[in-house]
Amino acid sequence: MPTCRRKRVVLTQPSDALLHAAKADPSKPVFYLHQTGEIFETYEAYAARMSFYKLKQFQCEVTGKSGLDYFQALESERQEARTLHSRFSEPLKPAILKAVQWQVMGRLDHLVEAVYERFKDRYFRGEKVIVDLSGTKYYARVERVYPPKYSSDLTARDAHKDDDFSAPQEEDEIPHLVGGDLKIAAKDANARDDPDLYFYWVEILDLEKDKGHDKGKNSSKSTKHPEGNKGEMTGSLMEVQCYAMSRDRLSFSKSILRRFIRDCVDREAAVASPWTVKPDIAKRYGVDSVMPEETRKGVENIKKGEIDKRKKVWEDKEGPPTKKQKKMTAVQEQKAKAAVAAAEKKERETREKAEKQRVAKEEAERLASEKKKKKPIRYPTEDLDVRIGDKDKKAGMKLKRPIPSRLVLPFNDVPGTFEAFLMSWNFLVVYGVPLHLSVFTLDELEHAIRHSLPDIPCPLLSEIHSTLIYNLRTVPFQRHSAILSLLKVKEDLQKQGRENEKVLGVSVDDLTGAMADLGNNWERVPLRHTEGREGWEEALLGCLKDHATVTNFPRLRDVLTRLLFAPDISQEAEASSSSRVSTPLPTILTVSAKPSERYYSLPPADRIAILSFMCNVAISSKAIHSHMEGCEEQLTALRKEKIEVNRLKKQYLEEMNVLLGETKQDITSSLNSPDNDVPMQDSSELSELSEGGSEAASSRKTSKAAEVRGKTAHAKEREAARAKQASVKQAMAEHRRLDEEVNKLERRLEGIEREFRKLLGAIRVKPMGRDRFYNRVWWFDGMGSASLVGSGGVAQYGTGRLFIQGPSEFDLDLLEKRKAEEDIDARRIEEEGEEGILTPDEWAVYSELEELDEFVAWLNPKGQRELALKTAVTKWWVHITAGMRRRIADQNVSAKLPDARRSARTKAVTGYDVVREPYMLWTNRRAINYST
């Protein structure tokens, strides 16, 4: 059995309650672990046991390999066991197993040693052995064994030469009965059943081909060894004794014997328990599994003796009197009582001291825990641990989050439709380059989805569907998969007795019949941009027919029915008249129609379902995968460029700081320099005062010389000042140049960040972050083929909004666990409002700048999640707000007749031209460039 931490793994037994329940209810469901045969009542117990078995902490008991899981260790043991049993001599197995049965030995090594010494010179009929005949070794098989009683009677041995060797030997001739009995001492067993007196008839099978023989093949060609004579021995019978016989070391050695015995026997953990052969193995090799009475008594005596021996050792440790004590005198009794009293007192003091230490330790731990509780919290921390205090309220932090709007989200009346619509738009914009599709806004796609005028085709719809059709032509598909899937639905309905069930008045047979001849050539139909993608509706039907099934496209039957069938004109008039009533009649489609006539009558939910399905299939195309790989390569190049730009920026900033320091030093030194004109004026005045003296001439000469020196020094200082001024000007010019370079690098870093966002969005779209209640915040602008800044620095947008999605199921579980500490529901109502709480599938949006400002003010940077979210929003704040302003401006421009724009009866509106709508003016420039 595999071991875990040096202990054998014990299989779990079913509880008594489970066994009783199984007897009472045989059909009771249970969890069965087929690798081990264990049965569990609950899935939790089954999963816990399976998790334990999957841990890499088990060891193969045979090979010693560690770091395995339970099943790997078990397979390793089984493989080793198969190898071992195939190598080990089959005739030797029953004799060894009978010898070890019921043996009482403390260590397995001792048992292996005893068995090896008994059987190394004893051979059994059918064994393959190696026989040494005059230095030449042969492979042979033992055909007959003659016990010692035949050792001196050659005639008796020869009398059996012609007997059938396959016949069983007589009871009194069974070999090694005494010598193989481990209950008999080795010396007595060899005396009564000497292995040297056994004779064996062996059949020579072949010459042993050892390593020396194999290596000498080349030399054997030149020297003809006497194999011709030796080959004559093959097939002959010879009589040999044990000293001329041996076994192959791969089939019999102490290590092989140890592994064989360990695999075949077991032992209980009690003291002096005997080694017993496993029941299945004992049954296979005819080993008696019932302990004889004599053996049982012997085992019990050994066990009792071992227990008494251990008991005596413990008594000796406690110091019991070894001799019979004499009766004590009164003085001795008094001393003994005093000693006992002193010992009790000492023990009592020890207990009191230990109790005081325990109390002191508990008090210290309590004080430490209180001190730890009083320790100030280090921010940022878990968001739900942060509560808004009075100080935060005074600082302007909002207590309640502004309620995001659900009503302004398009197609949000049907659950899941808006999310599919948003994800489809994001896919088409992100992968616009490989799809050859120009960028368009979410609002433009919304209006295109609502377009319902078949006479005025929408170019945005035709371009989107055509590019997706071209892409899906490269994705493997199965012909008529939709028809096969619908036929399977028909079979299921027949089994349920609902074969006459119809959808919108159309049966499965009518639908498959209408589909049969349409769209069969969709992968070869040219959908030219210059021709307005004429025929894309029929190609769309063919694409759905070959790619879609009811499994991957649940709305398939409804969508195909609406594409291929139209209502009767009279019924349609009746339905339109009943639409003025509160409960309109259900639409029944009875007239066959073409997809080009019926597409614009599809409800928005069906159009979004088609787009979502096509995007999900297109993501596995080669073009999309190649584009993603190219984005990863560009990201690597951008990372390297960013490192280089940051290095240059740091270098320029250091140079600017050096220049600024030198300039300040030069300006300070020039301001503190002495004025050399003053001493010149003083010398001239002294010369005038000394005109009347006796040394007038000499004074006049001295003053002139001083004046000349002063003028020279003043000129030098002026020259030095001019040089310093020039160097300062040069340093300031260099500083301005470096400042411009730094500004260029910063602008490049901003561009790199925008490129990063575009490329990362093409690989994986992630939310900006999560708030304290795990609501996810999304901003989809500037990803993939879209850009945040257009030509001339004009702001661009895709959605122009900030979306809020409810927490995921996993995050909800975290909130549920948090309920044990506080009332999360009450807190969510307090800080989000009842209308602001979102479920996992719900979406809401912030469309106004005021709402966005309030939301950012509500985020608490003391929490980890909201700090990261606020940092991300702040990083892109300029582009988020610019996109929102641009969208609001565009909406104000096109705010004329908003109801008419969304109405299906736009022709009835006087002076309204739908062709001038922004979504109708959109042009696919990439399609023109690629001429698709």
PDB file of C-alpha atoms in Angstrom, residues 480-496 508-509 512 549-551 557:
ATOM      1  CA  HIS A 480     -26.563  21.643 -43.183  1.00  0.00           C
ATOM      2  CA  SER A 481     -25.773  21.479 -39.445  1.00  0.00           C
ATOM      3  CA  ALA A 482     -28.821  23.636 -38.686  1.00  0.00           C
ATOM      4  CA  ILE A 483     -31.157  21.279 -40.589  1.00  0.00           C
ATOM      5  CA  LEU A 484     -29.709  18.239 -38.816  1.00  0.00           C
ATOM      6  CA  SER A 485     -30.120  19.975 -35.483  1.00  0.00           C
ATOM      7  CA  LEU A 486     -33.749  20.874 -36.212  1.00  0.00           C
ATOM      8  CA  LEU A 487     -34.474  17.269 -37.225  1.00  0.00           C
ATOM      9  CA  LYS A 488     -33.058  16.177 -33.880  1.00  0.00           C
ATOM     10  CA  VAL A 489     -35.458  18.632 -32.225  1.00  0.00           C
ATOM     11  CA  LYS A 490     -38.286  17.048 -34.181  1.00  0.00           C
ATOM     12  CA  GLU A 491     -37.329  13.583 -32.902  1.00  0.00           C
ATOM     13  CA  ASP A 492     -37.273  14.875 -29.330  1.00  0.00           C
ATOM     14  CA  LEU A 493     -40.721  16.424 -29.773  1.00  0.00           C
ATOM     15  CA  GLN A 494     -42.063  13.153 -31.145  1.00  0.00           C
ATOM     16  CA  LYS A 495     -40.743  11.271 -28.128  1.00  0.00           C
ATOM     17  CA  GLN A 496     -42.546  13.774 -25.899  1.00  0.00           C
ATOM     18  CA  VAL A 508     -40.090  21.903 -38.254  1.00  0.00           C
ATOM     19  CA  ASP A 509     -40.832  20.143 -41.573  1.00  0.00           C
ATOM     20  CA  THR A 512     -36.416  22.639 -43.080  1.00  0.00           C
ATOM     21  CA  THR A 549     -27.113  24.393 -34.231  1.00  0.00           C
ATOM     22  CA  VAL A 550     -29.766  24.532 -31.560  1.00  0.00           C
ATOM     23  CA  THR A 551     -27.008  23.915 -29.012  1.00  0.00           C
ATOM     24  CA  ARG A 557     -35.570  28.071 -34.862  1.00  0.00           C
TER      25      ARG A 557
END
